[in-house]
Amino acid sequence: MCVRFPARSSAPSGTRTERLVLRPLRASDVERDYDAVMASAAQLRQWSGGDWPSDDFTLAENLVDLERHEREHERGDAYTYTVLSPDEARCLGCVYIVPVWPLAVPLCGSAVCAACIGFWVRASEVANDLERHLLGSLREWLGTDWSLDCVLFTNYVEDARQGALLAETGLLRLPLGWSDGAAGWAFRMARPRTAERTAGRKALVREALRTPRPAGVYGIRNAASGKTLLGSSLDLPGILNRQRFQLENGSHPDRELQADWNELGPGGFLFETLDQLKPSDAPDDDLPEDLRVLKAMWLEKLATAGVPLYPRSSRGA
């Protein structure tokens, strides 16, 4: 099943409330955006499930990110909106609207047009309840001004505050998990459905909760150079979702991979399951150790074949 992403011609120019202005992010916003990012660094590392922004993140690096987001917005590949104060003098946060990646499509049910949403607000604005105000504004805006019949608000477990805020909304909550210590949720917002379809969504949640996740070794391969990020996980769909989300949002911890992604775009990479562990009910199985051995075998195999690797391949990516 495939779901559409809204075309550039249908993407709204933004919205305004009594507390904020939402409009497309531009490279010219770099200084205001950088100020908000670095003032919220610790909070953003929880939000992104990684180490973005690093303590030594520079204004020049931020400009590269903003230029990429602006190009993506113009092409209709993804839409990034800056959150500004009502007078537009100060950046208060950011909103990312990206296509639903293939492994998350089943969470969209029978939706025809869908998107994944990530958002954050400046750390100093959390106490002012701006995050809750932004979420409410987004729900209204996405439900009225966009041609979407499904929205997935994604949340890493590290950001427990935002997860709790999303849970308060009563949106359908679908589990997303990663075996490297990260776990989270997709909070689904859909247009009103019939009782039959509502029952189908509940069945989808129950099935997702009881279905074992495949464990094994994966690769993210640069189609042009063959360079590969090699990793292992107890939840292959979950970790691949997370890797793609980080790359699409410019927050991947492997800077070399992120730089190549920024240059080549999503079409320049292949997300591959290279090997899987066989399911076992044996209580004494040590799956983490089995994964460690399996990944070591693949590291040796790729080295023998002369395949270049991204740096974090040796760090349990």
Short mmCIF file of C-alpha atoms in Angstrom, two decimals:
data_model
loop_
_atom_site.label_atom_id
_atom_site.label_comp_id
_atom_site.label_asym_id
_atom_site.label_seq_id
_atom_site.Cartn_x
_atom_site.Cartn_y
_atom_site.Cartn_z
CA MET A 1 0.00 0.00 0.00
CA CYS A 2 1.22 3.53 -0.80
CA VAL A 3 -0.08 6.85 0.53
CA ARG A 4 0.30 10.21 -1.17
CA PHE A 5 2.11 13.22 0.25
CA PRO A 6 0.56 16.66 -0.38
CA ALA A 7 1.84 18.38 -3.52
CA ARG A 8 3.74 21.65 -3.20
CA SER A 9 0.85 23.52 -4.83
CA SER A 10 -1.46 22.46 -2.00
CA ALA A 11 0.90 23.26 0.89
CA PRO A 12 -0.51 26.23 2.85
CA SER A 13 1.59 29.36 3.31
CA GLY A 14 1.17 29.11 7.06
CA THR A 15 -1.14 30.19 9.83
CA ARG A 16 -1.30 32.72 12.67
CA THR A 17 -2.71 32.68 16.21
CA GLU A 18 -2.63 35.22 19.01
CA ARG A 19 0.62 33.63 20.25
CA LEU A 20 2.56 32.63 17.15
CA VAL A 21 3.13 32.84 13.42
CA LEU A 22 3.78 29.72 11.37
CA ARG A 23 5.37 30.17 7.94
CA PRO A 24 7.86 28.31 5.70
CA LEU A 25 11.41 28.22 7.08
CA ARG A 26 13.93 30.12 4.94
CA ALA A 27 17.72 30.23 4.88
CA SER A 28 17.45 33.90 5.81
CA ASP A 29 16.02 32.79 9.20
CA VAL A 30 19.36 31.22 10.13
CA GLU A 31 20.34 33.54 13.01
CA ARG A 32 16.95 33.47 14.71
CA ASP A 33 16.65 29.71 14.22
CA TYR A 34 20.20 29.07 15.48
CA ASP A 35 19.51 31.12 18.60
CA ALA A 36 16.43 29.02 19.37
CA VAL A 37 18.23 25.74 18.63
CA MET A 38 21.24 26.41 20.83
CA ALA A 39 19.08 27.82 23.63
CA SER A 40 17.20 24.51 23.60
CA ALA A 41 20.06 22.08 22.88
CA ALA A 42 19.52 19.63 25.74
CA GLN A 43 15.77 19.51 25.12
CA LEU A 44 16.30 18.99 21.37
CA ARG A 45 18.63 16.05 21.93
CA GLN A 46 15.79 14.34 23.80
CA TRP A 47 13.31 15.35 21.11
CA SER A 48 15.48 14.04 18.25
CA GLY A 49 16.48 10.80 19.98
CA GLY A 50 20.13 11.53 19.18
CA ASP A 51 22.91 14.06 19.70
CA TRP A 52 21.60 16.93 17.59
CA PRO A 53 22.47 19.68 18.14
CA SER A 54 25.97 18.99 19.44
CA ASP A 55 27.55 21.48 21.80
CA ASP A 56 29.86 22.62 18.98
CA PHE A 57 27.08 22.96 16.38
CA THR A 58 27.86 26.09 14.35
CA LEU A 59 25.87 28.82 12.64
CA ALA A 60 27.38 27.67 9.32
CA GLU A 61 26.13 24.11 9.90
CA ASN A 62 22.71 25.46 10.73
CA LEU A 63 22.69 27.43 7.48
CA VAL A 64 23.36 24.23 5.54
CA ASP A 65 20.38 22.61 7.27
CA LEU A 66 18.08 25.55 6.55
CA GLU A 67 19.13 25.72 2.90
CA ARG A 68 18.30 22.02 2.56
CA HIS A 69 14.91 22.45 4.23
CA GLU A 70 14.12 25.39 1.94
CA ARG A 71 15.00 23.34 -1.17
CA GLU A 72 12.89 20.42 0.04
CA HIS A 73 9.97 22.76 0.68
CA GLU A 74 10.21 24.29 -2.80
CA ARG A 75 10.35 20.84 -4.42
CA GLY A 76 7.51 19.49 -2.30
CA ASP A 77 9.71 16.72 -0.84
CA ALA A 78 9.01 17.83 2.75
CA TYR A 79 7.70 20.98 4.41
CA THR A 80 9.43 22.82 7.24
CA TYR A 81 7.76 25.75 9.02
CA THR A 82 9.37 28.09 11.49
CA VAL A 83 7.42 29.11 14.59
CA LEU A 84 7.80 32.84 15.23
CA SER A 85 6.57 35.31 17.81
CA PRO A 86 3.57 37.39 16.67
CA ASP A 87 5.89 40.24 15.62
CA GLU A 88 8.13 37.69 13.80
CA ALA A 89 11.19 39.01 15.62
CA ARG A 90 12.00 35.82 17.56
CA CYS A 91 12.08 32.13 16.65
CA LEU A 92 10.01 30.02 19.05
CA GLY A 93 10.37 26.59 17.44
CA CYS A 94 9.93 24.54 14.30
CA VAL A 95 7.48 22.13 12.60
CA TYR A 96 8.52 19.35 10.20
CA ILE A 97 6.00 17.76 7.82
CA VAL A 98 7.52 14.78 6.00
CA PRO A 99 6.26 11.85 3.90
CA VAL A 100 5.27 8.65 5.67
CA TRP A 101 8.19 6.27 5.14
CA PRO A 102 7.34 2.78 3.77
CA LEU A 103 7.63 0.90 7.06
CA ALA A 104 5.20 3.29 8.76
CA VAL A 105 2.56 3.12 6.01
CA PRO A 106 0.62 0.30 7.75
CA LEU A 107 -0.03 2.69 10.64
CA CYS A 108 -2.04 4.88 8.24
CA GLY A 109 -4.80 2.31 7.76
CA SER A 110 -6.84 3.14 4.66
CA ALA A 111 -5.60 6.73 4.37
CA VAL A 112 -5.03 8.13 0.90
CA CYS A 113 -2.97 11.21 1.78
CA ALA A 114 -0.80 11.24 4.91
CA ALA A 115 2.24 12.78 6.58
CA CYS A 116 4.48 12.42 9.64
CA ILE A 117 4.84 15.46 11.90
CA GLY A 118 7.58 16.51 14.29
CA PHE A 119 7.60 19.79 16.23
CA TRP A 120 9.46 21.53 19.02
CA VAL A 121 9.31 24.83 20.89
CA ARG A 122 12.02 26.89 22.49
CA ALA A 123 12.93 25.57 25.96
CA SER A 124 12.07 28.86 27.64
CA GLU A 125 8.55 28.70 26.19
CA VAL A 126 7.64 25.29 27.64
CA ALA A 127 6.69 26.79 30.99
CA ASN A 128 4.41 29.23 29.13
CA ASP A 129 2.50 26.25 27.69
CA LEU A 130 3.41 27.26 24.14
CA GLU A 131 3.97 23.61 23.22
CA ARG A 132 0.36 22.75 24.04
CA HIS A 133 -0.84 25.84 22.18
CA LEU A 134 1.23 24.89 19.12
CA LEU A 135 -0.06 21.32 19.14
CA GLY A 136 -3.67 22.49 19.30
CA SER A 137 -3.04 24.97 16.51
CA LEU A 138 -1.37 22.30 14.39
CA ARG A 139 -4.26 19.88 14.82
CA GLU A 140 -6.73 22.51 13.65
CA TRP A 141 -4.51 23.69 10.79
CA LEU A 142 -3.65 20.21 9.55
CA GLY A 143 -7.29 19.17 9.73
CA THR A 144 -8.67 22.13 7.83
CA ASP A 145 -6.04 23.67 5.53
CA TRP A 146 -4.27 20.49 4.39
CA SER A 147 -5.54 17.71 2.10
CA LEU A 148 -4.58 15.05 4.68
CA ASP A 149 -6.75 12.24 5.96
CA CYS A 150 -4.05 10.88 8.30
CA VAL A 151 -1.32 12.55 10.36
CA LEU A 152 1.25 10.69 12.50
CA PHE A 153 2.79 12.78 15.28
CA THR A 154 6.03 10.92 16.07
CA ASN A 155 7.67 10.95 19.49
CA TYR A 156 10.82 9.39 20.97
CA VAL A 157 10.50 8.04 24.50
CA GLU A 158 13.44 10.25 25.55
CA ASP A 159 11.10 13.21 25.16
CA ALA A 160 8.70 12.11 27.88
CA ARG A 161 7.27 15.60 28.25
CA GLN A 162 6.11 15.85 24.66
CA GLY A 163 4.96 12.22 24.75
CA ALA A 164 2.76 13.00 27.74
CA LEU A 165 1.39 16.07 25.97
CA LEU A 166 0.50 14.03 22.88
CA ALA A 167 -1.05 11.31 25.04
CA GLU A 168 -3.38 13.90 26.58
CA THR A 169 -4.97 14.56 23.18
CA GLY A 170 -6.71 11.21 22.99
CA LEU A 171 -5.21 10.55 19.55
CA LEU A 172 -4.81 6.91 18.57
CA ARG A 173 -1.44 5.81 19.97
CA LEU A 174 0.59 3.22 18.04
CA PRO A 175 3.81 1.75 19.46
CA LEU A 176 7.19 2.41 17.87
CA GLY A 177 10.24 0.85 19.48
CA TRP A 178 13.98 0.64 18.97
CA SER A 179 16.28 -1.86 20.64
CA ASP A 180 19.21 0.54 21.09
CA GLY A 181 17.57 2.14 24.11
CA ALA A 182 15.12 4.29 22.17
CA ALA A 183 11.39 3.71 22.01
CA GLY A 184 8.39 5.81 21.21
CA TRP A 185 4.99 6.30 19.74
CA ALA A 186 3.10 7.46 16.68
CA PHE A 187 0.00 9.44 17.62
CA ARG A 188 -2.45 9.16 14.77
CA MET A 189 -4.84 11.93 13.83
CA ALA A 190 -7.36 10.92 11.19
CA ARG A 191 -10.54 12.32 9.74
CA PRO A 192 -13.75 10.92 11.30
CA ARG A 193 -14.31 7.27 10.42
CA THR A 194 -17.21 4.86 10.52
CA ALA A 195 -17.59 2.51 13.48
CA GLU A 196 -16.31 -0.33 11.31
CA ARG A 197 -13.11 1.52 10.50
CA THR A 198 -12.65 2.53 14.14
CA ALA A 199 -12.82 -1.15 15.08
CA GLY A 200 -10.25 -1.86 12.38
CA ARG A 201 -7.85 0.69 13.91
CA LYS A 202 -8.18 -0.96 17.33
CA ALA A 203 -7.42 -4.32 15.76
CA LEU A 204 -4.35 -2.78 14.15
CA VAL A 205 -3.10 -1.59 17.55
CA ARG A 206 -3.67 -5.00 19.16
CA GLU A 207 -1.85 -6.75 16.30
CA ALA A 208 1.09 -4.34 16.50
CA LEU A 209 1.43 -4.94 20.25
CA ARG A 210 1.56 -8.73 20.05
CA THR A 211 3.53 -9.22 16.83
CA PRO A 212 7.24 -10.00 17.48
CA ARG A 213 9.62 -7.54 15.84
CA PRO A 214 12.31 -9.03 13.54
CA ALA A 215 15.87 -8.77 14.88
CA GLY A 216 19.03 -8.70 12.79
CA VAL A 217 21.56 -6.64 10.86
CA TYR A 218 20.70 -3.74 8.56
CA GLY A 219 22.53 -1.45 6.18
CA ILE A 220 21.94 2.06 4.86
CA ARG A 221 23.81 2.07 1.55
CA ASN A 222 24.90 5.05 -0.52
CA ALA A 223 23.79 3.97 -3.99
CA ALA A 224 26.46 6.10 -5.68
CA SER A 225 29.54 5.11 -3.68
CA GLY A 226 28.44 1.88 -2.02
CA LYS A 227 29.45 3.31 1.37
CA THR A 228 27.31 1.70 4.06
CA LEU A 229 26.16 2.33 7.60
CA LEU A 230 26.03 -1.12 9.22
CA GLY A 231 23.93 -1.65 12.32
CA SER A 232 22.05 -4.26 14.33
CA SER A 233 18.79 -4.14 16.23
CA LEU A 234 16.23 -6.26 18.04
CA ASP A 235 13.60 -4.30 16.08
CA LEU A 236 14.62 -3.84 12.45
CA PRO A 237 11.51 -1.94 11.29
CA GLY A 238 11.76 0.37 14.28
CA ILE A 239 15.46 1.19 13.91
CA LEU A 240 15.12 1.79 10.16
CA ASN A 241 12.20 4.14 10.85
CA ARG A 242 14.32 6.01 13.36
CA GLN A 243 17.33 6.23 11.03
CA ARG A 244 15.21 7.63 8.20
CA PHE A 245 13.47 10.10 10.52
CA GLN A 246 16.82 11.40 11.81
CA LEU A 247 18.19 11.77 8.27
CA GLU A 248 15.08 13.54 7.01
CA ASN A 249 15.25 15.96 9.93
CA GLY A 250 19.00 16.57 9.67
CA SER A 251 19.71 15.06 13.08
CA HIS A 252 21.53 11.80 12.31
CA PRO A 253 24.49 11.19 14.66
CA ASP A 254 26.74 9.99 11.79
CA ARG A 255 27.72 13.32 10.29
CA GLU A 256 29.32 11.80 7.18
CA LEU A 257 26.11 9.93 6.38
CA GLN A 258 24.02 13.04 7.08
CA ALA A 259 26.24 15.13 4.79
CA ASP A 260 25.88 12.61 1.94
CA TRP A 261 22.10 12.46 2.52
CA ASN A 262 21.91 16.26 2.38
CA GLU A 263 23.74 16.20 -0.95
CA LEU A 264 22.07 13.20 -2.63
CA GLY A 265 18.60 13.20 -1.07
CA PRO A 266 16.43 10.20 -0.10
CA GLY A 267 16.64 8.68 -3.58
CA GLY A 268 20.39 8.21 -3.19
CA PHE A 269 20.17 5.59 -0.42
CA LEU A 270 18.95 2.04 0.06
CA PHE A 271 17.66 0.83 3.44
CA GLU A 272 18.38 -2.91 3.56
CA THR A 273 17.79 -5.82 5.93
CA LEU A 274 21.00 -7.83 5.52
CA ASP A 275 20.41 -10.71 7.94
CA GLN A 276 17.85 -11.81 10.54
CA LEU A 277 17.99 -13.94 13.65
CA LYS A 278 15.59 -16.86 13.68
CA PRO A 279 12.80 -16.50 16.27
CA SER A 280 13.28 -18.66 19.35
CA ASP A 281 11.24 -19.39 22.46
CA ALA A 282 14.24 -20.63 24.42
CA PRO A 283 14.39 -18.73 27.74
CA ASP A 284 18.21 -18.84 27.91
CA ASP A 285 18.76 -17.20 24.51
CA ASP A 286 20.96 -14.10 24.68
CA LEU A 287 19.67 -12.10 21.73
CA PRO A 288 21.89 -9.05 22.31
CA GLU A 289 24.98 -11.28 22.28
CA ASP A 290 23.72 -13.13 19.19
CA LEU A 291 23.26 -9.77 17.48
CA ARG A 292 26.74 -8.66 18.49
CA VAL A 293 28.25 -11.78 16.92
CA LEU A 294 26.09 -11.48 13.80
CA LYS A 295 27.12 -7.86 13.28
CA ALA A 296 30.79 -8.71 13.81
CA MET A 297 30.48 -11.34 11.07
CA TRP A 298 28.99 -8.75 8.72
CA LEU A 299 31.70 -6.22 9.54
CA GLU A 300 34.29 -8.83 8.57
CA LYS A 301 32.34 -9.78 5.45
CA LEU A 302 32.07 -6.20 4.22
CA ALA A 303 35.72 -5.47 5.04
CA THR A 304 36.78 -8.51 2.99
CA ALA A 305 34.63 -7.29 0.11
CA GLY A 306 36.21 -3.83 0.32
CA VAL A 307 32.93 -2.06 1.14
CA PRO A 308 33.57 1.38 2.71
CA LEU A 309 31.71 2.02 5.97
CA TYR A 310 30.34 5.11 7.65
CA PRO A 311 32.05 5.84 11.02
CA ARG A 312 29.20 4.81 13.34
CA SER A 313 29.16 1.31 11.86
CA SER A 314 31.66 0.36 14.54
CA ARG A 315 29.63 1.96 17.34
CA GLY A 316 26.40 -0.02 17.23
CA ALA A 317 24.49 2.34 14.93
#
